Amino acid sequence: MKSRTKKILSFFFLFIFTFLFCEEKVGLVLGGGAARGLAHIGVLKVIEEYNIPVDYVAGTSMGSIIGGLWASGYTASEIESIFLSENIRNWLNESTIKNYQPVFLFLNSYPTFLTTELKDGKLKIPESTVDDKIINLELFSFFSEIDYAIGSDFRKMYKPFLCTASDIKSENPKIFTKGKLEKSIRASMAIPLIFKPVIFDSISYFDGGMFENIPLKSMRDTFNPDMIISVDVSSESKGFEEKNPSIIDLTFSIVDLLTKNYPKDTLEKYSIYIRPDVGKYRGYEFTKSEEIIKKGYDKAKEILPKIKDKIKNEEIYPKEDRRFYIEGFKSFNGRIIDTVIIESKNVWSDRSIRNVIKLKSGDLFFYDNFKKSIYTLYSLSIFESIEPEITINDKNKRMILKLKVKEIDSTIFRFGGFADSKAGVNLYGVYQKNNIFNTFSYLDIYGFAGNYIKGFTINLFSPSVLYSKIISGIYSNFHIYKVFNLFDNYFNYEQNFSSTFLFGSNLDKRKIFSFFLISRYKKFISVDLFKIGFGFYYFEKEEKPLNKNISTEKKSFTFGVNLPNPTLKTTDFKTYNDLFNSNSLKQIYIKSTGYFLNQKRISKKINHSFVFKYGFLNYIFSDLPKSSKIQLDYPLSQPTFELRYLYDRNLQKRYTMSSGYTVRYYINDNFYIQNENEGSVMFDRIIDQFYIKYIFGSRFSLTFATPFGVFETSFGYFKNNIKKDLLTFNIHLGNPINYLELLGQY
């Protein structure tokens, strides 16, 4: 009897102890919703502000990355800073990588609007509309230290964590509580059509929202908390509301249709349900981050303080870096490197990567510098993937950096073109092979067909061998232009064949200074000229589209000596020695051309730019008679856009100068009104018989950016003392091009 009484009393006191002293376990569930998921940050701010305890975190898609960051020890304010930065806008495009693209990749290349790939003899269909290189690297910088500390067990994080993805083969959600954290989160946000799926053990995983957009069941089955707070940021729209939706808008709308949400009644029954007023926002609207975050904050502040009485305890959230509360956490930033390991099948990759990242034993590691190096490597269009992994040497506490590298092994075909009321319809295609013979060299072959231009271009260049500053390449162009007279309605054909060898220095990713050797044959009507030239070439360009409201610059400069053969026909010489006869040497001349553009963004709506161009040709032996054929090589003045496809020998003089000013007013990002004002002067002699010809005028245009280039309609008036004044009207669609070859005006 006494024994039984003791047992009853023991159970009674155990019950009282549990009731009084045991804390309720609270789970936080963050649903998917792309940009709408930024509302989760506002909810987290309220949780920290009111000291509401959270024991477990579950997330899907955008909820997985925000939940993963918070569960890793990032504060709500730190997460907010990440998503309000400019970098977040680059996650859905390749602009960051393109900004690191070396300028030598643009030499003798032309804009295209369609790209296809051929791999193993088969057409490669793109798996996604967004390249995931940038987001993969960002996730690595967020979670690599946590990954190392927790040893693949998400329960060891600052807050035990899970995320979900979708296995479309088995039609079941996949719950990740172990494995590589950054890869698991990447799988959870692998939105179909937007991002490529993530492969684990030969299984492809997509966005978790396809089977469980709010991982309430996963939270209950895995952690079984006493109370759950669920945040729903799904879309209210289930169709295509816009009249002209973009590809991204269509994709996100399709994803919204595929997303599986719990009924509101179910969520309210099993959890404290928070529904921020963000359903009207599109999944790609990261430009509205601040107002979306505020929507989450406002709704959470309305609901969460009311439940504080239901929770018997509270949690004081440290303001300092909470990641150090994780057992075994070590910061990699600023840590000394022990070893750098490159895993690649290509010996060139090892040397090139080491030359770019500039990290070796004894150096300090910094994430920002490392990311810039990886962006530079990706910009070369040589690497398909670069997967970094960091561990710590237990003996000396230094870090071991390992890079798993996979090179691109495919052939690329690109297509471009333009239509113009003066130049007609013109199409071109390019065969592109990168990393030919595994030597990091490039081969481009262009073919042109159209009213204005016919011919082909071959580029073979090796600017990235071992990623040194030395660049070299051979560029060959065989073009025939059909050009209309500027003042009269008739046309002629201009033949332009050239081969150029460059050898110089890649000063930085935006500048090249090079020695060049060029041979060129020109023919216009019945006049022809063959020459050999050599000199120096400087080129500087930022990889920024000139039609956008941004600040950018472009500069080019050539100076060289030319040895013409104006007397022999091209069929009369058998070797280059035949060029160096006495008459040819007497015709030697120097030539220089320059182009300078400075474009500035004044405000959100206004942009202006200044341009200056010049050209001059001087004979070395000025007292000797000159061949009239050399006039074919005189600098050519072509003021303003729509005169590019028109030609008149009156515009060719030994000395030319042009300057202009353009102002644009942007109605939106893709539509602007533009006014160009430009003037050119031309003359043959400076001292005796000095006479200037001029042409100047103003042009107004409406321009709209399309997937196929710009659509522009314009009219202008140009006054001159050459012939009659010009009143022009023009319609253009596509990427504008003029003389396409390298050193085109040389």
XYZ file of C-alpha atoms in Angstrom:
746
model
C 0.000 0.000 0.000
C 2.783 2.356 0.938
C 4.583 1.464 -2.279
C 1.482 2.271 -4.340
C 1.012 5.601 -2.531
C 4.631 6.493 -3.253
C 4.139 5.811 -6.970
C 0.993 7.964 -7.103
C 2.746 10.816 -5.328
C 5.747 10.476 -7.645
C 3.544 10.720 -10.755
C 1.645 13.639 -9.214
C 4.799 15.651 -8.481
C 6.231 14.760 -11.914
C 3.054 16.093 -13.524
C 3.191 19.303 -11.469
C 6.896 19.729 -12.307
C 6.249 19.215 -16.009
C 3.308 21.615 -15.989
C 5.134 24.336 -14.088
C 8.634 24.122 -15.441
C 8.615 22.505 -18.898
C 8.568 24.964 -21.773
C 6.282 24.662 -24.743
C 8.116 23.961 -27.982
C 7.291 26.388 -30.788
C 7.833 25.714 -34.483
C 8.033 28.410 -37.161
C 6.916 27.478 -40.689
C 7.787 29.797 -43.595
C 6.057 29.181 -46.920
C 7.227 29.736 -50.480
C 6.379 32.714 -52.639
C 9.537 34.029 -54.375
C 9.728 37.820 -53.848
C 6.598 37.675 -51.673
C 8.652 35.563 -49.271
C 10.526 38.688 -48.214
C 7.550 39.289 -45.919
C 9.061 36.554 -43.713
C 11.776 39.028 -42.736
C 9.146 41.360 -41.289
C 7.671 38.468 -39.304
C 11.113 37.583 -37.909
C 11.641 41.192 -36.832
C 8.437 41.050 -34.758
C 9.402 37.677 -33.251
C 12.708 39.153 -32.082
C 11.117 42.406 -30.959
C 8.529 40.652 -28.736
C 10.918 37.901 -27.559
C 8.650 35.148 -28.863
C 10.512 31.841 -28.502
C 11.093 29.620 -31.525
C 12.547 26.140 -31.133
C 12.348 24.803 -34.696
C 12.270 26.345 -38.174
C 10.912 24.867 -41.415
C 10.952 26.533 -44.805
C 10.072 26.000 -48.436
C 11.493 27.878 -51.432
C 12.069 31.505 -50.378
C 10.995 30.448 -46.903
C 13.868 27.960 -46.881
C 16.578 30.525 -47.582
C 15.213 33.117 -45.127
C 14.444 30.431 -42.558
C 17.836 28.849 -43.159
C 19.630 32.140 -42.595
C 17.728 32.816 -39.370
C 18.202 29.246 -38.135
C 21.931 29.650 -38.871
C 22.190 32.603 -36.506
C 21.724 35.592 -38.789
C 19.569 38.280 -37.165
C 16.423 39.563 -38.841
C 18.185 42.888 -39.463
C 21.147 41.138 -41.090
C 18.808 39.165 -43.348
C 16.980 42.376 -44.240
C 20.295 43.999 -45.222
C 21.073 41.069 -47.515
C 17.790 41.333 -49.381
C 17.764 45.121 -49.604
C 21.224 45.218 -51.176
C 21.764 45.677 -54.910
C 23.159 42.138 -55.165
C 19.767 40.500 -54.715
C 18.601 41.955 -58.038
C 21.370 40.092 -59.826
C 20.247 36.669 -58.628
C 17.795 36.402 -61.529
C 20.202 37.533 -64.247
C 23.847 37.252 -65.267
C 24.704 40.938 -65.023
C 27.187 40.388 -62.192
C 29.136 37.830 -64.218
C 28.967 39.970 -67.361
C 30.364 42.911 -65.424
C 33.520 40.851 -64.884
C 33.765 39.752 -68.515
C 37.148 40.753 -70.003
C 36.850 43.185 -72.861
C 38.804 40.962 -75.270
C 35.702 38.772 -75.611
C 33.964 41.665 -77.412
C 36.613 42.160 -80.099
C 35.218 41.535 -83.577
C 31.969 40.211 -82.077
C 28.405 41.226 -82.822
C 25.188 41.287 -80.771
C 22.811 38.333 -81.013
C 19.361 37.602 -79.636
C 19.079 33.802 -79.889
C 21.457 31.149 -78.535
C 21.404 27.359 -78.824
C 23.879 24.705 -77.706
C 24.931 21.415 -79.251
C 26.328 18.739 -76.925
C 27.252 15.175 -77.890
C 25.650 15.758 -81.269
C 22.300 16.711 -79.738
C 20.550 20.030 -79.338
C 20.789 21.071 -75.709
C 17.491 22.471 -74.437
C 17.937 25.042 -71.647
C 16.866 23.646 -68.277
C 16.035 27.064 -66.900
C 15.543 30.704 -67.762
C 17.991 31.806 -65.055
C 21.612 30.737 -64.732
C 22.174 29.563 -61.165
C 25.900 30.342 -60.950
C 25.371 33.555 -58.975
C 22.836 32.220 -56.500
C 24.906 29.067 -55.883
C 27.909 31.198 -54.979
C 25.821 33.442 -52.726
C 24.411 30.420 -50.879
C 27.965 29.143 -50.419
C 29.021 32.422 -48.813
C 25.977 32.349 -46.494
C 26.133 28.731 -45.351
C 29.601 27.199 -45.885
C 30.734 28.003 -42.330
C 27.509 26.564 -40.892
C 27.848 23.462 -43.068
C 31.280 22.760 -41.636
C 30.198 23.383 -38.021
C 27.094 21.176 -37.993
C 28.622 18.249 -39.865
C 25.585 17.720 -42.127
C 23.080 17.606 -39.224
C 20.567 20.468 -39.430
C 19.422 19.773 -35.849
C 22.754 21.190 -34.642
C 22.079 24.638 -36.088
C 21.303 27.662 -33.908
C 17.677 26.651 -34.434
C 17.010 23.063 -35.575
C 15.972 23.370 -39.209
C 14.371 21.524 -42.091
C 13.528 22.451 -45.653
C 11.483 20.654 -48.278
C 11.879 19.989 -51.988
C 9.786 18.069 -54.524
C 10.620 14.705 -56.044
C 8.415 14.830 -59.139
C 9.239 11.233 -60.042
C 7.736 9.807 -56.852
C 5.343 12.771 -56.513
C 6.308 13.252 -52.883
C 7.919 16.019 -50.880
C 11.475 15.459 -49.709
C 12.331 16.610 -46.181
C 15.959 17.641 -45.696
C 17.298 17.509 -42.131
C 20.749 16.220 -43.071
C 23.236 16.799 -45.861
C 24.872 19.842 -47.349
C 22.863 22.834 -46.131
C 23.453 25.167 -49.081
C 22.604 22.440 -51.596
C 19.440 21.436 -49.711
C 18.206 25.039 -49.631
C 19.070 25.410 -53.316
C 16.928 22.319 -54.030
C 14.047 23.758 -52.010
C 14.037 26.892 -54.185
C 14.567 25.188 -57.569
C 11.513 26.835 -59.128
C 10.640 24.904 -62.327
C 11.591 26.759 -65.521
C 13.386 29.425 -63.455
C 16.223 27.392 -61.901
C 17.776 24.048 -62.768
C 16.824 21.133 -60.505
C 19.313 19.934 -57.888
C 20.452 16.325 -58.053
C 20.917 14.161 -54.944
C 21.749 10.475 -55.453
C 20.609 10.597 -59.105
C 17.234 12.114 -58.128
C 16.265 15.562 -59.445
C 14.604 17.806 -56.889
C 12.511 20.879 -57.646
C 10.939 23.644 -55.594
C 9.257 22.332 -52.444
C 6.131 24.360 -53.134
C 4.961 21.903 -55.782
C 3.848 19.427 -53.082
C 3.927 21.390 -49.815
C 4.283 25.139 -50.173
C 3.780 25.663 -46.423
C 5.656 22.769 -44.739
C 3.233 22.396 -41.834
C 3.012 18.597 -42.038
C 6.791 18.273 -42.365
C 7.217 20.349 -39.215
C 4.701 18.226 -37.261
C 6.121 14.912 -38.483
C 9.755 15.862 -37.888
C 9.853 18.044 -34.766
C 6.304 17.678 -33.336
C 6.237 21.068 -31.556
C 3.484 22.052 -29.130
C 2.654 25.169 -31.103
C 3.257 26.181 -34.738
C 3.383 29.641 -36.268
C 2.808 29.392 -40.034
C 3.366 32.235 -42.495
C 1.558 32.120 -45.851
C 2.928 34.311 -48.676
C 1.343 32.533 -51.644
C -0.073 34.410 -54.608
C -3.679 35.543 -54.839
C -3.466 35.466 -58.628
C -3.879 32.159 -60.436
C -3.688 33.344 -64.031
C -2.182 35.767 -66.518
C -3.559 39.176 -65.673
C -1.221 41.361 -67.716
C -1.901 41.953 -71.393
C 1.739 41.570 -72.422
C 3.407 39.421 -69.752
C 7.166 38.895 -69.882
C 8.794 35.456 -69.977
C 9.638 35.763 -66.272
C 6.071 36.839 -65.453
C 4.630 33.908 -67.399
C 7.007 31.517 -65.648
C 6.107 32.724 -62.164
C 2.408 32.599 -63.067
C 2.800 28.965 -64.143
C 4.611 28.229 -60.878
C 1.725 29.801 -58.929
C -0.644 27.437 -60.725
C 1.553 24.448 -59.817
C 1.967 25.471 -56.176
C 0.117 23.311 -53.650
C -1.197 25.183 -50.621
C -3.073 23.957 -47.580
C -6.623 25.327 -47.211
C -6.766 28.296 -44.870
C -9.027 26.353 -42.486
C -6.391 23.639 -42.091
C -3.638 26.153 -41.411
C -5.755 27.976 -38.826
C -6.713 24.690 -37.146
C -3.174 23.430 -36.628
C -1.205 26.662 -36.314
C -1.183 30.342 -35.546
C -1.822 31.551 -39.067
C -0.196 34.719 -40.432
C -1.180 35.892 -43.894
C 0.676 39.123 -44.851
C -1.069 41.230 -47.474
C 1.395 40.337 -50.257
C -0.711 38.110 -52.508
C -0.948 40.783 -55.203
C 2.827 41.001 -55.722
C 4.523 39.126 -58.556
C 7.173 36.566 -57.735
C 9.925 38.540 -59.485
C 9.209 41.948 -57.873
C 12.367 42.162 -55.768
C 12.446 45.898 -56.510
C 9.582 46.225 -53.988
C 11.489 44.493 -51.192
C 11.007 47.217 -48.566
C 7.239 47.412 -48.867
C 6.902 43.601 -48.923
C 8.996 43.325 -45.738
C 6.817 45.985 -44.113
C 3.672 44.035 -45.045
C 5.065 41.050 -43.163
C 6.014 43.198 -40.185
C 2.601 44.872 -39.973
C 0.639 41.609 -40.115
C 2.917 39.857 -37.584
C 2.681 42.818 -35.201
C -1.088 42.571 -35.421
C -1.188 38.856 -34.502
C 1.880 37.737 -32.555
C 1.621 40.004 -29.461
C -1.850 38.527 -28.814
C -0.449 35.007 -28.387
C 2.265 35.903 -25.874
C -0.019 34.882 -23.014
C -0.371 31.408 -24.529
C 3.387 30.903 -24.401
C 4.731 30.506 -20.880
C 8.292 31.510 -21.676
C 10.131 34.062 -23.753
C 13.448 34.212 -25.550
C 15.942 37.048 -25.474
C 17.591 37.130 -28.902
C 21.266 38.170 -28.802
C 22.071 41.148 -31.007
C 25.609 39.968 -31.730
C 26.538 37.282 -34.267
C 24.512 34.263 -33.120
C 26.406 31.836 -35.355
C 29.098 31.637 -32.662
C 26.495 29.985 -30.394
C 26.682 26.944 -32.688
C 29.103 24.378 -31.328
C 32.168 24.103 -33.562
C 31.444 27.274 -35.544
C 34.534 28.896 -37.058
C 34.636 31.974 -39.245
C 36.385 31.471 -42.587
C 36.650 35.186 -43.372
C 40.202 36.353 -42.703
C 41.454 32.825 -41.955
C 44.895 31.715 -43.149
C 44.887 29.268 -46.058
C 46.645 25.942 -45.623
C 46.088 24.395 -49.065
C 44.250 25.159 -52.316
C 43.111 22.057 -54.214
C 41.793 22.235 -57.798
C 39.898 19.153 -58.974
C 39.820 19.277 -62.783
C 40.590 17.009 -65.722
C 42.268 19.890 -67.571
C 45.789 20.983 -66.624
C 45.097 24.448 -68.079
C 42.243 24.912 -65.597
C 44.514 24.441 -62.596
C 46.958 27.135 -63.697
C 44.282 29.548 -64.897
C 42.172 29.278 -61.747
C 45.181 29.799 -59.495
C 46.211 32.858 -61.505
C 42.730 34.348 -61.147
C 41.914 33.611 -57.494
C 45.475 34.500 -56.417
C 45.265 32.361 -53.270
C 48.031 30.139 -51.954
C 49.264 28.707 -48.677
C 49.731 31.468 -46.106
C 47.321 33.940 -47.741
C 44.197 35.270 -46.013
C 40.792 34.234 -47.336
C 38.000 36.778 -47.815
C 34.595 35.901 -49.270
C 34.156 39.125 -51.252
C 37.478 38.790 -53.066
C 36.889 35.097 -53.655
C 33.443 35.695 -55.201
C 34.866 38.302 -57.576
C 37.478 35.797 -58.714
C 34.858 33.117 -59.387
C 32.721 35.632 -61.306
C 35.774 36.431 -63.441
C 36.341 32.733 -64.169
C 32.699 32.229 -65.124
C 32.824 35.295 -67.372
C 35.386 33.547 -69.603
C 32.619 31.174 -70.803
C 34.976 28.249 -70.206
C 33.565 26.759 -66.998
C 30.187 25.111 -66.624
C 30.446 24.872 -62.843
C 32.887 25.693 -60.049
C 31.898 24.198 -56.681
C 33.909 25.460 -53.698
C 34.237 23.546 -50.454
C 36.055 24.632 -47.287
C 37.319 22.530 -44.398
C 39.719 23.179 -41.502
C 43.043 21.460 -40.921
C 42.691 20.222 -37.326
C 46.446 20.392 -36.731
C 47.170 24.020 -37.618
C 43.554 25.386 -37.719
C 44.136 26.725 -41.226
C 41.564 26.314 -43.974
C 41.658 23.957 -46.928
C 39.957 25.351 -50.048
C 38.835 22.809 -52.628
C 37.355 23.727 -56.032
C 35.550 21.084 -58.089
C 35.659 22.300 -61.679
C 33.716 21.235 -64.758
C 34.594 22.785 -68.112
C 32.084 23.576 -70.850
C 31.975 20.853 -73.481
C 29.524 22.070 -76.069
C 29.243 24.007 -79.297
C 27.282 27.257 -79.264
C 25.233 28.695 -82.123
C 24.014 32.279 -81.948
C 21.767 34.240 -84.273
C 21.254 37.956 -84.756
C 20.178 40.515 -87.291
C 18.512 43.815 -87.966
C 16.028 45.419 -90.326
C 16.355 49.023 -91.396
C 14.449 51.198 -93.844
C 17.785 52.148 -95.437
C 19.851 48.979 -94.958
C 17.065 46.437 -95.528
C 16.912 43.054 -93.797
C 20.185 41.524 -92.606
C 20.705 38.252 -90.735
C 23.776 36.553 -89.360
C 24.728 33.474 -87.379
C 27.797 32.443 -85.434
C 29.434 29.124 -84.668
C 31.272 29.443 -81.355
C 33.612 26.937 -79.772
C 35.207 27.816 -76.458
C 38.193 26.057 -74.943
C 39.167 24.443 -78.250
C 41.679 21.610 -77.869
C 41.444 22.226 -74.083
C 43.788 25.212 -74.443
C 41.362 27.969 -73.374
C 41.316 29.358 -76.922
C 38.207 30.573 -78.746
C 36.959 30.083 -82.288
C 34.116 32.181 -83.720
C 32.844 31.872 -87.289
C 30.193 34.360 -88.440
C 28.131 34.209 -91.607
C 26.261 37.285 -92.902
C 23.445 37.486 -95.445
C 21.302 40.504 -96.209
C 20.658 43.614 -98.237
C 23.431 45.609 -96.585
C 26.092 43.012 -95.800
C 27.225 39.636 -97.093
C 30.279 37.640 -96.114
C 31.874 35.933 -93.158
C 34.194 36.509 -90.215
C 36.642 34.140 -88.542
C 38.143 34.849 -85.115
C 40.765 32.632 -83.502
C 42.154 34.070 -80.301
C 43.841 32.930 -77.107
C 43.495 35.711 -74.582
C 43.093 33.502 -71.554
C 45.893 30.954 -71.817
C 46.959 30.585 -68.186
C 44.964 33.770 -67.684
C 48.015 35.938 -68.150
C 47.795 39.556 -69.249
C 49.073 38.656 -72.709
C 46.442 38.422 -75.443
C 46.852 37.245 -79.016
C 44.498 36.555 -81.865
C 43.900 36.408 -85.594
C 40.762 38.111 -86.909
C 39.732 37.719 -90.554
C 36.837 39.504 -92.255
C 35.423 39.101 -95.767
C 32.539 41.539 -96.154
C 30.701 43.060 -99.087
C 28.583 46.103 -98.259
C 25.742 47.465 -100.370
C 25.770 51.166 -99.567
C 23.413 53.863 -100.767
C 24.607 57.325 -101.679
C 23.946 59.896 -98.983
C 22.441 62.540 -101.261
C 21.125 60.599 -104.257
C 19.033 57.465 -104.627
C 21.543 54.970 -106.003
C 23.850 52.373 -104.489
C 27.260 50.791 -104.991
C 29.128 47.856 -103.530
C 32.139 48.146 -101.279
C 34.394 45.117 -100.808
C 36.375 44.962 -97.602
C 38.676 42.016 -96.927
C 41.085 42.103 -94.005
C 43.198 39.948 -91.731
C 44.445 41.321 -88.418
C 46.928 39.929 -85.918
C 46.841 41.316 -82.374
C 49.475 40.817 -79.716
C 49.313 42.881 -76.589
C 48.322 43.310 -72.985
C 44.999 42.902 -71.226
C 45.507 45.930 -68.943
C 42.449 45.001 -66.902
C 39.058 43.510 -67.642
C 38.001 46.721 -69.424
C 41.142 47.816 -71.295
C 43.417 46.441 -74.002
C 46.605 47.898 -75.421
C 47.944 45.904 -78.329
C 50.336 45.851 -81.267
C 48.559 45.047 -84.527
C 49.573 43.874 -87.977
C 46.906 44.198 -90.655
C 46.553 43.407 -94.330
C 43.512 44.865 -96.062
C 41.995 44.954 -99.511
C 39.345 47.551 -100.333
C 37.386 48.057 -103.512
C 34.684 50.608 -104.318
C 33.208 50.598 -107.838
C 36.358 50.273 -110.026
C 38.905 51.652 -107.547
C 40.808 49.255 -105.313
C 43.652 49.370 -102.787
C 45.775 46.777 -101.029
C 47.829 47.714 -97.994
C 49.801 46.314 -95.095
C 49.773 48.234 -91.835
C 51.147 47.977 -88.352
C 50.729 50.048 -85.236
C 49.087 50.231 -81.832
C 45.492 49.732 -80.750
C 43.796 50.774 -77.501
C 40.278 49.690 -76.630
C 38.225 50.331 -73.488
C 34.621 49.382 -72.918
C 32.277 48.663 -70.031
C 29.894 45.747 -70.472
C 26.794 47.849 -70.160
C 24.078 48.257 -72.798
C 24.198 51.761 -74.231
C 20.408 51.935 -74.571
C 19.875 51.645 -70.789
C 19.713 54.573 -68.366
C 23.155 53.988 -66.894
C 26.548 55.667 -66.805
C 29.160 54.091 -69.061
C 32.155 54.833 -71.270
C 33.629 53.513 -74.491
C 36.976 54.445 -76.025
C 39.083 53.237 -78.929
C 42.272 54.562 -80.483
C 44.483 53.368 -83.349
C 47.755 54.689 -84.707
C 49.812 52.983 -87.369
C 52.008 53.042 -90.443
C 50.651 51.804 -93.769
C 52.472 50.430 -96.797
C 50.081 50.585 -99.753
C 50.397 49.089 -103.207
C 48.377 51.551 -105.266
C 49.927 50.779 -108.659
C 49.925 46.986 -108.868
C 46.734 45.059 -109.367
C 46.094 42.512 -106.681
C 46.659 39.746 -109.245
C 50.128 41.060 -110.129
C 51.994 40.197 -106.935
C 52.962 36.711 -105.904
C 54.592 37.410 -102.520
C 54.631 40.192 -99.977
C 58.094 41.172 -101.275
C 56.395 42.532 -104.381
C 54.771 45.172 -102.199
C 58.057 46.730 -101.203
C 58.917 48.345 -104.523
C 60.194 51.903 -104.720
C 56.846 53.383 -105.735
C 55.011 51.713 -102.847
C 57.550 52.921 -100.310
C 57.063 56.482 -101.536
C 53.362 56.193 -100.693
C 53.839 55.251 -97.016
C 51.419 57.078 -94.759
C 50.401 57.185 -91.117
C 46.794 56.934 -90.048
C 44.997 57.347 -86.739
C 41.372 57.029 -85.654
C 39.675 57.606 -82.326
C 36.270 57.232 -80.721
C 35.269 58.506 -77.268
C 31.829 58.143 -75.662
C 30.828 59.249 -72.178
C 27.281 58.500 -71.065
C 25.905 59.716 -67.736
C 22.719 58.991 -65.847
C 21.378 62.315 -64.550
C 18.219 61.052 -62.872
C 15.804 58.154 -62.920
C 14.305 59.515 -66.142
C 17.091 61.461 -67.860
C 20.360 60.372 -69.439
C 22.815 62.282 -71.587
C 25.995 61.471 -73.485
C 28.876 63.140 -75.287
C 30.696 61.629 -78.246
C 33.851 62.675 -80.090
C 35.380 61.004 -83.148
C 38.380 61.867 -85.247
C 40.528 60.490 -88.034
C 43.595 61.686 -89.896
C 45.904 60.422 -92.627
C 49.316 61.951 -93.333
C 51.882 60.994 -95.939
C 55.416 60.598 -94.670
C 56.945 61.902 -97.911
C 54.767 64.950 -98.417
C 56.512 66.285 -101.542
C 55.752 63.257 -103.713
C 52.660 62.712 -105.903
C 50.014 60.569 -104.277
C 47.808 57.873 -105.735
C 44.101 58.641 -105.876
C 43.446 55.053 -104.792
C 44.647 55.851 -101.298
C 41.571 58.027 -100.915
C 39.736 54.739 -100.276
C 41.568 54.629 -96.952
C 40.811 58.208 -95.931
C 38.886 58.489 -92.637
C 35.124 58.439 -93.129
C 32.665 60.706 -91.336
C 29.213 59.268 -90.611
C 27.342 61.501 -88.161
C 24.370 60.071 -86.222
C 22.773 56.667 -86.184
C 20.726 56.538 -89.364
C 23.557 57.684 -91.672
C 25.625 54.594 -90.826
C 24.376 52.649 -93.811
C 24.840 55.527 -96.267
C 28.073 56.396 -98.049
C 29.479 59.262 -100.073
C 33.069 59.859 -101.148
C 32.553 63.502 -100.185
C 32.530 62.354 -96.545
C 36.064 60.923 -96.869
C 38.865 63.387 -96.211
C 42.357 63.209 -94.781
C 41.175 64.967 -91.622
C 37.762 64.439 -90.018
C 36.305 65.417 -86.660
C 32.848 64.829 -85.230
C 31.277 65.676 -81.913
C 27.795 65.280 -80.577
C 25.454 65.533 -77.639
C 22.496 63.241 -76.958
C 19.800 63.489 -74.312
C 17.225 60.836 -73.486
C 14.028 60.847 -71.495
C 13.009 57.387 -70.233
C 9.285 56.778 -70.031
C 10.123 53.397 -68.494
C 13.087 51.019 -68.469
C 12.472 49.918 -72.054
C 11.043 53.004 -73.750
C 12.663 56.388 -74.250
C 12.564 59.558 -76.346
C 15.914 60.707 -77.697
C 17.396 63.800 -79.300
C 20.792 63.556 -81.029
C 22.785 66.576 -82.127
C 26.011 66.000 -84.018
C 28.280 67.823 -86.419
C 31.265 66.813 -88.546
C 33.972 68.766 -90.332
C 36.274 67.382 -93.050
C 39.240 68.789 -94.952
C 42.284 67.649 -96.964
C 44.795 70.416 -96.367
C 45.630 72.432 -93.289
C 47.828 75.234 -94.664
C 47.430 75.891 -98.385
C 44.083 75.583 -100.156
C 42.365 75.063 -96.816
C 38.670 74.345 -97.281
C 36.286 72.772 -94.770
C 33.275 70.670 -95.593
C 30.718 70.214 -92.885
C 27.504 68.426 -92.068
C 25.535 68.935 -88.883
C 22.012 68.422 -87.693
C 19.531 67.160 -85.159
C 17.578 63.946 -84.931
C 14.582 62.906 -82.812
C 13.660 59.285 -82.190
C 11.339 57.024 -80.218
C 13.054 53.831 -79.089
C 11.640 50.698 -77.515
C 13.758 47.758 -76.315
C 12.589 44.334 -77.537
C 14.018 40.789 -77.255
C 15.303 41.272 -80.820
C 17.084 44.555 -80.173
C 15.781 48.098 -80.289
C 12.791 49.226 -82.321
C 13.291 52.817 -83.348
C 11.514 55.333 -85.522
C 13.150 58.698 -86.169
C 13.326 61.820 -88.258
C 16.070 64.400 -88.608
C 17.366 67.437 -90.452
C 21.013 67.844 -91.547
C 22.551 70.965 -92.997
C 25.785 70.829 -95.020
C 27.865 72.590 -97.645
C 28.503 69.420 -99.639
C 25.259 69.192 -101.588
C 21.651 69.662 -100.545
C 20.322 69.706 -96.997
C 18.848 66.425 -95.786
C 15.466 65.685 -94.254
C 15.506 62.062 -93.073
C 13.070 59.470 -91.791
C 14.071 56.014 -90.600
C 12.658 52.838 -88.997
C 14.973 50.285 -87.405
C 14.602 46.957 -85.580
C 17.514 44.989 -84.163
C 21.015 45.608 -82.929
C 22.601 48.418 -84.954
C 25.887 47.557 -86.669
C 27.971 49.367 -89.225
C 31.436 48.348 -90.347
C 31.750 45.152 -88.392
C 35.393 44.192 -88.652
C 38.023 44.868 -86.018
C 39.720 48.243 -86.627
C 36.821 48.893 -89.011
C 37.737 52.529 -89.659
C 41.413 51.631 -89.992
